[in-house]
Short mmCIF file of C-alpha atoms and ligand atoms in Angstrom, two decimals:
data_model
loop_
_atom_site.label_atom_id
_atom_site.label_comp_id
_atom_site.label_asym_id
_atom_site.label_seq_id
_atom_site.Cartn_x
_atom_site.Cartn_y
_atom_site.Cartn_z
CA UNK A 284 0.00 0.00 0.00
CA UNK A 285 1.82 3.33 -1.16
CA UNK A 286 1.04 6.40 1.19
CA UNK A 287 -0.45 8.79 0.05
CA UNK A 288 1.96 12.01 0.45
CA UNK A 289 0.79 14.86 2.59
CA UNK A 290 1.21 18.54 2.12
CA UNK A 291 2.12 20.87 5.25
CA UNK A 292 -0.54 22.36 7.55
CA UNK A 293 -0.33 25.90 9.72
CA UNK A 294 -2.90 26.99 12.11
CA UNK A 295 -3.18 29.14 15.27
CA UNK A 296 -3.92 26.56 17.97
CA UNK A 297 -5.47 29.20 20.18
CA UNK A 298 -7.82 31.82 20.08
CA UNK A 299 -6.91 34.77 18.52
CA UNK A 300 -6.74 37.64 20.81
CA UNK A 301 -4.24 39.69 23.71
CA UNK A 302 -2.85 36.81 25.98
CA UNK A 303 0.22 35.63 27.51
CA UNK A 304 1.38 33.47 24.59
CA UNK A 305 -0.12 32.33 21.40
CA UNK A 306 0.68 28.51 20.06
CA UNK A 307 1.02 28.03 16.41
CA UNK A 308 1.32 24.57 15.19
CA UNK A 309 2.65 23.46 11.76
CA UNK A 310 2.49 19.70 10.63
CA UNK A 311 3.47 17.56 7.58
CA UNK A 312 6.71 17.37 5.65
CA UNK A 313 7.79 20.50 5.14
CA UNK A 314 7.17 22.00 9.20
CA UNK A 315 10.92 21.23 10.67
CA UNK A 316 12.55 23.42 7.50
CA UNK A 317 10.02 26.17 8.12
CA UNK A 318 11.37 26.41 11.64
CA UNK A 319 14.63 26.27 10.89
CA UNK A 320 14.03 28.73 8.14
CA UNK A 321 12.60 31.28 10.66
CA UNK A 322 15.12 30.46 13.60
CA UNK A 323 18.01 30.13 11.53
CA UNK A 324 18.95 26.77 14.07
CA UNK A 325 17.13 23.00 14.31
CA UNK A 326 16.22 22.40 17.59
CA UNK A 327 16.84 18.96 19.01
CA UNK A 328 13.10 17.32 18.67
CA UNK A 329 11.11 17.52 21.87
CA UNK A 330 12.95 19.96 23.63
CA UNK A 331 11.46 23.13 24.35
CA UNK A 332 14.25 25.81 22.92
CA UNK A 333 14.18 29.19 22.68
CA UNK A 334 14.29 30.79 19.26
CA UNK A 335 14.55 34.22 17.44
CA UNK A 336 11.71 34.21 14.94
CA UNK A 337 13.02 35.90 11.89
CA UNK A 338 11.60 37.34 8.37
CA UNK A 339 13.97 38.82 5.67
CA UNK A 340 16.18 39.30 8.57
CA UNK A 341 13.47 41.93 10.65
CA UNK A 342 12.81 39.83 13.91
CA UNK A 343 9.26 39.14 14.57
CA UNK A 344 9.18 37.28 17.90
CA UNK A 345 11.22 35.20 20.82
CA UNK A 346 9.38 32.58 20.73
CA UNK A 347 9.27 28.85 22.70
CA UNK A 348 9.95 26.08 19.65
CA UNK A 349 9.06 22.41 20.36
CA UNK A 350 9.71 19.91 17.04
CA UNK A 351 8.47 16.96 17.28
CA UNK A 352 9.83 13.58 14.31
CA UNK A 353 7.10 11.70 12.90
CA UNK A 354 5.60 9.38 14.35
CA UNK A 355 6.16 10.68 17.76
CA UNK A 356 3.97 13.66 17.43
CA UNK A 357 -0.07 13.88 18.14
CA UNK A 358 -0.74 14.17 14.34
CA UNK A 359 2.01 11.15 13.72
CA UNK A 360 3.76 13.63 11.18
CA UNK A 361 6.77 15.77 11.69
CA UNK A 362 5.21 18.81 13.91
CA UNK A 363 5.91 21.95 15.17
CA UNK A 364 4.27 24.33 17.73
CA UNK A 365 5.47 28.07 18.44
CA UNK A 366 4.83 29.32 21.17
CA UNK A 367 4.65 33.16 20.41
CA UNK A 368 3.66 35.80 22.74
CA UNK A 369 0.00 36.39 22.58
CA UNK A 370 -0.68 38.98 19.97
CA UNK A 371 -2.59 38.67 16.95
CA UNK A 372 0.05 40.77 14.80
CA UNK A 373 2.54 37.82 15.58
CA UNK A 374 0.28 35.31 15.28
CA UNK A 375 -0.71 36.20 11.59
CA UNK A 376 2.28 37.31 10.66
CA UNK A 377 4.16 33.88 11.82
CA UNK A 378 1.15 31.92 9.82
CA UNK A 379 1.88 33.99 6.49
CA UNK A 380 5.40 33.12 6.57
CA UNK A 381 4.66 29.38 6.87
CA UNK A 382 2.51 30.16 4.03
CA UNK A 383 5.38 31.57 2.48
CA UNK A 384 7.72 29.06 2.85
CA UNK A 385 5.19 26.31 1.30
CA UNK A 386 2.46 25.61 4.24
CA UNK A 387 -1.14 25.90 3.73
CA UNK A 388 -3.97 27.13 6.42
CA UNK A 389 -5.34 24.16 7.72
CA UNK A 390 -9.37 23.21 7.49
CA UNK A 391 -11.00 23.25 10.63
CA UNK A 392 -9.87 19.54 12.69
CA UNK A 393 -7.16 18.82 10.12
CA UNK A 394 -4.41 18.30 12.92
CA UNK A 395 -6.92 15.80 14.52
CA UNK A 396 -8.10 14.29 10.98
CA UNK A 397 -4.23 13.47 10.78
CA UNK A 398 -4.01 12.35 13.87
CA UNK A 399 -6.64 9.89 13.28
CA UNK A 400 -5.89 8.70 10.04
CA UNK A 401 -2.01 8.07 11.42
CA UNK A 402 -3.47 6.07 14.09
CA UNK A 403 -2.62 8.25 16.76
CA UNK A 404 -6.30 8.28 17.95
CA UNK A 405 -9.71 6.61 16.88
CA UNK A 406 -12.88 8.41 15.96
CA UNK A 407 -14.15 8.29 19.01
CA UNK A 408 -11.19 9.68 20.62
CA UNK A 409 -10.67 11.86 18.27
CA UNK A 410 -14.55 13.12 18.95
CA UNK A 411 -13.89 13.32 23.22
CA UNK A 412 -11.11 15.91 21.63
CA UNK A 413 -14.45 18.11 20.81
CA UNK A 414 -16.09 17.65 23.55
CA UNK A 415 -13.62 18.04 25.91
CA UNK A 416 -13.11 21.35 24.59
CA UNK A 417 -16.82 22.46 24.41
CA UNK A 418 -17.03 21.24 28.36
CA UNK A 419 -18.75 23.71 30.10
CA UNK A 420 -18.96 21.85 33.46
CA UNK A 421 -16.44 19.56 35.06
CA UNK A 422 -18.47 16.06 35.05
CA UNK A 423 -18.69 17.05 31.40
CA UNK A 424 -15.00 17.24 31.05
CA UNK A 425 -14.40 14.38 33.05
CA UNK A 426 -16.44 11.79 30.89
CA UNK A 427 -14.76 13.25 27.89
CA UNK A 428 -11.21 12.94 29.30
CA UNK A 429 -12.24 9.04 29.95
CA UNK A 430 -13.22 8.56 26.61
CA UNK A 431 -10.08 9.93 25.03
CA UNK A 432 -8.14 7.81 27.44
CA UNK A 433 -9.62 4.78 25.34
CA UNK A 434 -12.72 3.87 28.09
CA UNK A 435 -15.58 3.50 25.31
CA UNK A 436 -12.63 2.20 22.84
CA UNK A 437 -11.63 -0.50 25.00
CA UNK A 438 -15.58 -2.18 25.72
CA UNK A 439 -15.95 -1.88 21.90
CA UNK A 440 -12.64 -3.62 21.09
CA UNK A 441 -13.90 -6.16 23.70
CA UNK A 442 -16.91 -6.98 22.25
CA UNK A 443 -15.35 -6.90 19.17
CA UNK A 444 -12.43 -9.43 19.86
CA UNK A 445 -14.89 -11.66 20.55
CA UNK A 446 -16.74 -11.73 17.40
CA UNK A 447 -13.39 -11.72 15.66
CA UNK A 448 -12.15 -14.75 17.84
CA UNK A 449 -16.14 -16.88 16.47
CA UNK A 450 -15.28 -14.86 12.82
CA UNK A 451 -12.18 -16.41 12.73
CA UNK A 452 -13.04 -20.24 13.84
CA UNK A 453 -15.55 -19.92 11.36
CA UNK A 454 -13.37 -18.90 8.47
CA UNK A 455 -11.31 -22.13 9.42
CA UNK A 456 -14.39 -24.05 8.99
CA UNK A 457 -14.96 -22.93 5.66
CA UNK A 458 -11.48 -23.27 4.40
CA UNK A 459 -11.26 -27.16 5.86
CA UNK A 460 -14.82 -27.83 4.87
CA UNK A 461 -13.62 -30.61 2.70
CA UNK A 462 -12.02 -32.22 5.62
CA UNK A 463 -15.27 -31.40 7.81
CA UNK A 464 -13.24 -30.06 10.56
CA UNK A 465 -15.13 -27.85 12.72
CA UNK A 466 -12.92 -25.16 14.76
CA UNK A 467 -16.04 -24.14 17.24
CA UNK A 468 -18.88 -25.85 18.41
CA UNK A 469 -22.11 -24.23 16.85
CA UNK A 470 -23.35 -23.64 21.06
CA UNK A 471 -20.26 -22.10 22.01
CA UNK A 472 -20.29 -19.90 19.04
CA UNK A 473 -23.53 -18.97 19.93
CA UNK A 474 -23.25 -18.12 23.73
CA UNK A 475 -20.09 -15.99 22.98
CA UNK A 476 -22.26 -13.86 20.46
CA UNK A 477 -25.03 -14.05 23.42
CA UNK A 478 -22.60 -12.54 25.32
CA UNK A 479 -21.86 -10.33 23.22
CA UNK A 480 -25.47 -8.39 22.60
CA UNK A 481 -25.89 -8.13 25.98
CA UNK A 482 -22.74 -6.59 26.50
CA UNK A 483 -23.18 -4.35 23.58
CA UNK A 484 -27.08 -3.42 24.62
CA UNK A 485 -25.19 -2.88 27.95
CA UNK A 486 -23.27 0.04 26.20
CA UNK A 487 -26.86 1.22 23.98
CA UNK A 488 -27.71 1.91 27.54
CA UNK A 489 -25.17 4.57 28.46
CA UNK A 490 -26.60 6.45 24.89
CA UNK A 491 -29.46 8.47 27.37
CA UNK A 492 -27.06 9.38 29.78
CA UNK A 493 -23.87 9.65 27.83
CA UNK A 494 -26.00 12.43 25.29
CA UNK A 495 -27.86 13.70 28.43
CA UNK A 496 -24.50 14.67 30.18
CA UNK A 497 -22.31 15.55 26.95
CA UNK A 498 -25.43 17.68 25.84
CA UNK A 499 -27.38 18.97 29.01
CA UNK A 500 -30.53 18.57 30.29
CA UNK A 501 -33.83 20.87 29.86
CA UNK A 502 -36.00 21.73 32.30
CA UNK A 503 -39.18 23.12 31.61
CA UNK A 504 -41.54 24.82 34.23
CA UNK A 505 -45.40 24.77 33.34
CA UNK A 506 -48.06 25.76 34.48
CA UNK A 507 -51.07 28.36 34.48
CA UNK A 508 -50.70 31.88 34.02
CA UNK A 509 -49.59 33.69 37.53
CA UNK A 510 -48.46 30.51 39.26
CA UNK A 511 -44.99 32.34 39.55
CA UNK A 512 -43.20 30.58 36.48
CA UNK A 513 -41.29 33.19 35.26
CA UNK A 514 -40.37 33.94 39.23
CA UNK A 515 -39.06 30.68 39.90
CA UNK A 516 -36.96 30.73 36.85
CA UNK A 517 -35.73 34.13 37.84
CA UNK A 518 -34.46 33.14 41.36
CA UNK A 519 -32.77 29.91 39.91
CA UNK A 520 -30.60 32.08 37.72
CA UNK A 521 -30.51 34.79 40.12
CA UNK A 522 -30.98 37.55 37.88
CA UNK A 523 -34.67 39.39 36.47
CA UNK A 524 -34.34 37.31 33.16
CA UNK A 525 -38.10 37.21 32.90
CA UNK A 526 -40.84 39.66 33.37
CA UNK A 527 -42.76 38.99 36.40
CA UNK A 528 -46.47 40.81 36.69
CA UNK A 529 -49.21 39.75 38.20
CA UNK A 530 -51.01 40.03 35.12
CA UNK A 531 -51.81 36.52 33.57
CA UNK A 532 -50.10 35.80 30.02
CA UNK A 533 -47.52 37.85 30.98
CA UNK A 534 -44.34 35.52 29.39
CA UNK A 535 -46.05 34.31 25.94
CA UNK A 536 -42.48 33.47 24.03
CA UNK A 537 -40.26 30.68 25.85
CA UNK A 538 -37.00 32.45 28.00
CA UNK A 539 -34.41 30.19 28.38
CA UNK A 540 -31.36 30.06 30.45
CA UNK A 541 -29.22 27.88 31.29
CA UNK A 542 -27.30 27.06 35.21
CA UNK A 543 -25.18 23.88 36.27
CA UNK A 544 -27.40 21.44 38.21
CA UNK A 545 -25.86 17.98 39.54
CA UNK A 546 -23.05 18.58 37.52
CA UNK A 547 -24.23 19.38 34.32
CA UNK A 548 -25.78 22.76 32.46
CA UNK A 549 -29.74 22.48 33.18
CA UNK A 550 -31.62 25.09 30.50
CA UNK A 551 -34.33 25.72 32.32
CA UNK A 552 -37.08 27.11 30.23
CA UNK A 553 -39.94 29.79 31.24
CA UNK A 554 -43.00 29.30 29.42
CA UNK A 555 -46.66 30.77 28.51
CA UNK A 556 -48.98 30.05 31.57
CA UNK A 557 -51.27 27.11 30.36
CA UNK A 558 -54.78 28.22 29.44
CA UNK A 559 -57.34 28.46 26.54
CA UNK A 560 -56.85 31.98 25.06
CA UNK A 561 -58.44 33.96 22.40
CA UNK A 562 -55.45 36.26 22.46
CA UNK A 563 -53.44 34.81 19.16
CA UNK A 564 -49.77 35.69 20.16
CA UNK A 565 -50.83 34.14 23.74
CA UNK A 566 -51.99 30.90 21.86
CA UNK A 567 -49.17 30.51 20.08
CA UNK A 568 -47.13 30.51 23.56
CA UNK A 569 -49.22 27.97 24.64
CA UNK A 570 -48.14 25.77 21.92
CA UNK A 571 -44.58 26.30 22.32
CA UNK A 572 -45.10 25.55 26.09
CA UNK A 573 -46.61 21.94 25.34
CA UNK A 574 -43.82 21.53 22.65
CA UNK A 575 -40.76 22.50 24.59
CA UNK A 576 -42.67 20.19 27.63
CA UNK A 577 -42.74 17.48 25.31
CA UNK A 578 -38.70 17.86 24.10
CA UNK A 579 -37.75 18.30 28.25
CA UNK A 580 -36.10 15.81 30.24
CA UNK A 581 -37.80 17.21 33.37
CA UNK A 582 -40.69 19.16 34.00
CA UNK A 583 -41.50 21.47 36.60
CA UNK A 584 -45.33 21.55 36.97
CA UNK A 585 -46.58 24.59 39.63
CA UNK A 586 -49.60 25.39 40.45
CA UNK A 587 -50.11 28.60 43.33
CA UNK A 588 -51.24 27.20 46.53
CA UNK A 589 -53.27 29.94 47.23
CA UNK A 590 -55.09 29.36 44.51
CA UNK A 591 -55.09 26.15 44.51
CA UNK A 592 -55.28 23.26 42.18
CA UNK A 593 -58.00 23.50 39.52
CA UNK A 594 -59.59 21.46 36.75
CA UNK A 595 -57.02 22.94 34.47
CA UNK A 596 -54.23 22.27 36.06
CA UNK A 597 -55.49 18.32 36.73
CA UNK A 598 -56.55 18.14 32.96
CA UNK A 599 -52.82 19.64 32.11
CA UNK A 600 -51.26 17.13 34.32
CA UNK A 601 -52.89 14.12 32.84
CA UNK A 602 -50.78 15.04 29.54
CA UNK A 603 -47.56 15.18 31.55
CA UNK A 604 -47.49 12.20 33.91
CA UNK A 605 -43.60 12.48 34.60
CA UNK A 606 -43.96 15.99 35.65
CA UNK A 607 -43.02 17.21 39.28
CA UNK A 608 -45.49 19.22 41.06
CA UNK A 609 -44.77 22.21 42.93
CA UNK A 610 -46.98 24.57 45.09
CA UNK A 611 -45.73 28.24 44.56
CA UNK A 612 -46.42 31.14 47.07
CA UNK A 613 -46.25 29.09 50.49
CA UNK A 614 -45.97 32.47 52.18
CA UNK A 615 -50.01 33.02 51.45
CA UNK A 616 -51.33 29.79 51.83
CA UNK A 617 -49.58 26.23 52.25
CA UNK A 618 -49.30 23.22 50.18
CA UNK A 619 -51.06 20.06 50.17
CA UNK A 620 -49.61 17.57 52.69
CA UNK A 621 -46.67 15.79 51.48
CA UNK A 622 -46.20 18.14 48.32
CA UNK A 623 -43.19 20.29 47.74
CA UNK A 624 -43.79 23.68 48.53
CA UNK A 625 -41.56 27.08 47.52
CA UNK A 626 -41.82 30.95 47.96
CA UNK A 627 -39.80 33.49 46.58
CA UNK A 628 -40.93 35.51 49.20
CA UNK A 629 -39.21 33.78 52.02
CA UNK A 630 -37.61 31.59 50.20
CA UNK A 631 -39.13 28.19 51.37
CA UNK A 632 -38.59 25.37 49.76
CA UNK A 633 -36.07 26.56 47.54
CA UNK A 634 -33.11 24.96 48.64
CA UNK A 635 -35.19 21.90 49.10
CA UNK A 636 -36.03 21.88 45.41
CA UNK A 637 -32.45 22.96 44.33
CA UNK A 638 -31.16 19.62 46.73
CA UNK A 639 -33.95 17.35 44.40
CA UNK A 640 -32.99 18.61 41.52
CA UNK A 641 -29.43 17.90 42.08
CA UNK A 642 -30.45 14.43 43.20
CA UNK A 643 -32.45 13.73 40.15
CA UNK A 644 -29.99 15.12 37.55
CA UNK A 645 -27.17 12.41 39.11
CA UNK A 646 -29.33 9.52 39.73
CA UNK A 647 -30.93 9.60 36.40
CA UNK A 648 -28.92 11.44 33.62
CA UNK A 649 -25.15 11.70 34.70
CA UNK A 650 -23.04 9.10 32.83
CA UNK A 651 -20.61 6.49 33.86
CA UNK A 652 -17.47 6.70 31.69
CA UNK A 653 -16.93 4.69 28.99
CA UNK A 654 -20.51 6.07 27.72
CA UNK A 655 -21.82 6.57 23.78
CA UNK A 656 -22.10 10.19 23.66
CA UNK A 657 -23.31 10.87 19.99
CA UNK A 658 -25.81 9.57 18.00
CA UNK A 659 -22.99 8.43 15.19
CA UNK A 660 -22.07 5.74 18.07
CA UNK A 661 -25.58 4.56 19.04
CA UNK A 662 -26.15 3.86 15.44
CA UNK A 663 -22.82 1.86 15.45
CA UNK A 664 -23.68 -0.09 18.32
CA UNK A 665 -27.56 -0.33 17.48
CA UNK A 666 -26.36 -1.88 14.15
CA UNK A 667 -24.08 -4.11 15.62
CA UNK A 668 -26.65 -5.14 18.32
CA UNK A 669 -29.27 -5.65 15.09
CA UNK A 670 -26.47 -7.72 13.27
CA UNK A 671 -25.58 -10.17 16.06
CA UNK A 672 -29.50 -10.81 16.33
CA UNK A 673 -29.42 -11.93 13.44
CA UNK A 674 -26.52 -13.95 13.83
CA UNK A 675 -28.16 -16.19 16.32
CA UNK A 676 -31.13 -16.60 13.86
CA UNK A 677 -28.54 -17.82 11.43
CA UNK A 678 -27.39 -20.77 14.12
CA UNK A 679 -30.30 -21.21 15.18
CA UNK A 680 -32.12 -22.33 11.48
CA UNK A 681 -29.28 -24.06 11.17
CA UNK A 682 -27.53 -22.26 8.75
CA UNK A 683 -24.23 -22.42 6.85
CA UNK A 684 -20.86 -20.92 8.10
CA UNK A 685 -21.12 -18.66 5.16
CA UNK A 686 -24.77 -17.63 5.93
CA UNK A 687 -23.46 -16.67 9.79
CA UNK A 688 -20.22 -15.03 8.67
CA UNK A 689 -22.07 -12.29 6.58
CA UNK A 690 -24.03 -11.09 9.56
CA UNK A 691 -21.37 -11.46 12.00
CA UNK A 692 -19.14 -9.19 9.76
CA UNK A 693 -21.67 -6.52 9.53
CA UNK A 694 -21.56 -6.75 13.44
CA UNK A 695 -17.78 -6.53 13.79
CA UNK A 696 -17.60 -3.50 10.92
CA UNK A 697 -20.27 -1.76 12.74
CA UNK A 698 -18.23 -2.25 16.06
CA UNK A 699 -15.08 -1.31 13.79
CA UNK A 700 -17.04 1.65 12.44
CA UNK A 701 -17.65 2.96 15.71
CA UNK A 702 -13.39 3.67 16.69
CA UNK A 703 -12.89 3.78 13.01
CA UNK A 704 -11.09 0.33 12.92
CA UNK A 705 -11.26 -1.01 9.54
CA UNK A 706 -11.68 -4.73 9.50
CA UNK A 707 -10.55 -7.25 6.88
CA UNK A 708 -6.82 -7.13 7.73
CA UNK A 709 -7.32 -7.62 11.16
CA UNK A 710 -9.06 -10.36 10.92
CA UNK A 711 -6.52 -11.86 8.69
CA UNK A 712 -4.35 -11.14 11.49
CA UNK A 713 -6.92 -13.05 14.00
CA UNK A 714 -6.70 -16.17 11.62
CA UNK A 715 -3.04 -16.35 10.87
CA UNK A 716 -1.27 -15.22 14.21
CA UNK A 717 -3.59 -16.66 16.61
CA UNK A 718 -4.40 -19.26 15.18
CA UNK A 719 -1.88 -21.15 13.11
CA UNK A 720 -3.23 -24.54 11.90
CA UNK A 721 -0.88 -27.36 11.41
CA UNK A 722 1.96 -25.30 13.56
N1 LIG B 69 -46.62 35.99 47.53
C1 LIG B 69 -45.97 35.47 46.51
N2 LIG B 69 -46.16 35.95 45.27
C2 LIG B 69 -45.49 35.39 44.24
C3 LIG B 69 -44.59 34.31 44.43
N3 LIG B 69 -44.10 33.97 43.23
C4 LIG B 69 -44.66 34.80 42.32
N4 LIG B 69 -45.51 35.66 42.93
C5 LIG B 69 -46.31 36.71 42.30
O1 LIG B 69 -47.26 36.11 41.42
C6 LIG B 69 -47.46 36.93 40.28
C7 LIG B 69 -47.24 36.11 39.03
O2 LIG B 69 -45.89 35.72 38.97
P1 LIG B 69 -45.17 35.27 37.62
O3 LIG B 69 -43.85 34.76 37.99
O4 LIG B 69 -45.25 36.36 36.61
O5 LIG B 69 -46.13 34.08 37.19
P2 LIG B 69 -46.18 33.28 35.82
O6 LIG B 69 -47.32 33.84 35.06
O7 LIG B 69 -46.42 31.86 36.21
O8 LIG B 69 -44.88 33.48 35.13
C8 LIG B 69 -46.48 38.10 40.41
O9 LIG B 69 -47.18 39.20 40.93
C9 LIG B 69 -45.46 37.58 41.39
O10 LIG B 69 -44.86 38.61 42.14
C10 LIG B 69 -44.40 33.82 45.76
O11 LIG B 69 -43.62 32.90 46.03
N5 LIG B 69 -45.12 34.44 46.76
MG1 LIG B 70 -44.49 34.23 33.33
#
């Protein structure tokens, strides 16, 4: 297989703006000779050296150089970062004379596309790279960081040695069919690939809390107009984000805002009080209400306690089983025995509900690590899961090695598909290193 030769890549690796310092990373061929062209020395690879940045002879920066020899770099290519000081000037004029000197601005994830296609990391590493980096709380970070330290790669490469280790018995089968060897009994075959959907329906499992936690949760608080919606959202964020009147339909468009709850950014959502209304606009917030209700993972249902619950609010509350009920404005008049009660007037019940909300957020949507975090790996798995079922139909009618092998392939390429493993040579590799026949 010839590879395929790559051209040389320059990008700013940070944000461009005033800082301290500035990295700019070059990769492919051509990056050590650019450095040395602009420092007018090689440093040794992987030492940090200091270096006088120069252009027709007019010094543009002292800058930090690191050069790092293919493969030992995180692209697998021969790599350099600069690190400048943090101006913009330097950082675009350092990028044009890269440019100059034969680089070209990289696309957006091209130093990670390399990376990936050099082996350094799979897809799904590759992907925690994202997320890690759009993080905006720490368990958020911290299920990211697992899964680029290989904790979802390694359950799918288990699951997936396993079919390869059945794949490969198989194959043997079919190549000393004449002889009517058989290389695995068709029950063992079958309670390894047994083993193997439950583990992988195990890891379809993690999907709701892997997304939930990578994503964030919604929260949506309904009720009917006045029941102190929009006030309750406001004291949650702590700021006047919604209008508060005491005239009903006050909030008619959805207000949004988002706080960290259990660990992980909660967009709480403020809707249109829930009644029939012959005011259009009003109508129309009504509907976006039900609609964002129905997209939530939690809804807050409240209903003002000195008012009271009404038909309404019993009719609404058929629609939304799941919902939690709260009784707003304890100061006037308490709630029900047994219900959860809050005012924003003396604050009752608000740290309560703050302490259940945190409860609920990590018993039911905060993910182990090792969890499938985008829909691209649900599908993987849910195909794999899909192919394997059909597998054991295969054994079970009875059928031919060949007949088995074609669904337990597409269950091993969907596993391979998922880390971005391609499979035909490594199952060569299964058959003829593992298991050598006559040797
Ligand atoms: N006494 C009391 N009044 C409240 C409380 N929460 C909200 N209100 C009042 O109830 C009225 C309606 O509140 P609002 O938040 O606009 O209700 P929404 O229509 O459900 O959004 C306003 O006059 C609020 O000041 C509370 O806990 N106690
Ligand atoms: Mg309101």
């Amino acid at each position: 297989m010839s590879v395929p030769a790559i051209d040389t890549i320059v990008a700013p690796a940070t944000p461009i703006g005033r800082s301290a310092l500035a990295i700019v990373r070059i990769d492919g061929p051509l990056s050590g000779a650019i450095l040395s062209q602009l420092a007018s020395v090689t440093p040794q690879p992987r030492v940090a050296t200091l270096v006088r940045l120069r252009q027709n002879s007019q010094l543009v920066d002292q800058c930090i150089a690191t050069r790092f020899e293919a493969p030992h770099s995180f692209t697998g290519n021969d790599l350099v970062e600069l690190t400048l000081h943090g101006s913009a000037v330097l950082v675009e004029r350092v990028i044009r004379a890269a440019v100059d000197l034969g680089a070209r601005l990289a696309e957006p994830g091209e130093f990670t596309e390399r990376a990936v296609l050099n082996g350094k990391l799979d897809l799904v590493q590759a992907e925690s790279i994202a997320d890690l980096i759009n993080a905006r709380t720490e368990l958020q970070a911290n299920l990211s960081i697992a899964n680029l330290e290989g904790s979802l790669s390694r359950k799918a490469a288990t699951i997936r040695e396993s079919l390869l280790h059945v794949i490969s018995r198989l194959e043997a089968a079919l190549d000393f069919s004449e002889e009517g060897y058989t290389f695995i009994e068709r029950g063992q075959a079958r309670s390894i690939i047994e083993s193997a959907i439950r583990d992988a329906e195990g890891l379809l499992d993690t999907y709701r809390r892997g997304r939930a936690t990578r994503e964030g949760l919604s929260a949506v608080i309904l009720g009917r107009p006045n029941a102190g919606k929009s006030t309750l959202l406001n004291r949650l964020v702590g700021t006047d984000r919604a209008i508060v009147t005491p005239i009903p339909g006050t909030t008619r468009d959805i207000v949004r805002e988002t706080i960290e709850i259990g660990g992980l950014p909660v967009t709480l959502a403020d809707t249109a009080g829930l009644r029939d209304s012959s005011d259009a606009v009003e109508s129309i917030g009504v509907e976006r209400a039900r609609r964002a209700a129905e997209a939530g993972d939690v809804i807050l249902y409240l209903i003002d306690a000195a008012a009271g619950i009404t038909q309404e609010d019993r009719r609404e509350l058929e629609r939304w089983p799941d919902a939690w009920v709260l009784y707003s404005k304890v100061d006037l008049a308490p709630a029900p025995a047994g219900a959860l009660g809050i005012s924003v007037v003396n604050e009752r019940g608000i740290d309560q509900l703050l302490v259940r909300l945190d409860a609920l957020v990590r018993e039911r949507f905060v993910a182990p690590e090792g969890s499938l975090v985008n829909e691209r790996q649900r599908q993987a798995v849910a195909e794999c899961v899909e192919a394997l079922r059909a597998t054991i139909a295969s054994i079970d009618a009875g059928h031919d090695e060949e007949i088995i092998l074609v669904d337990l392939y597409r269950a091993a390429t969907a596993l391979g598909l998922l880390t971005g493993v391609i499979t035909r040579e490594e199952i060569f590799d299964e058959i003829f290193s593992k298991f050598c026949i006559g040797k």
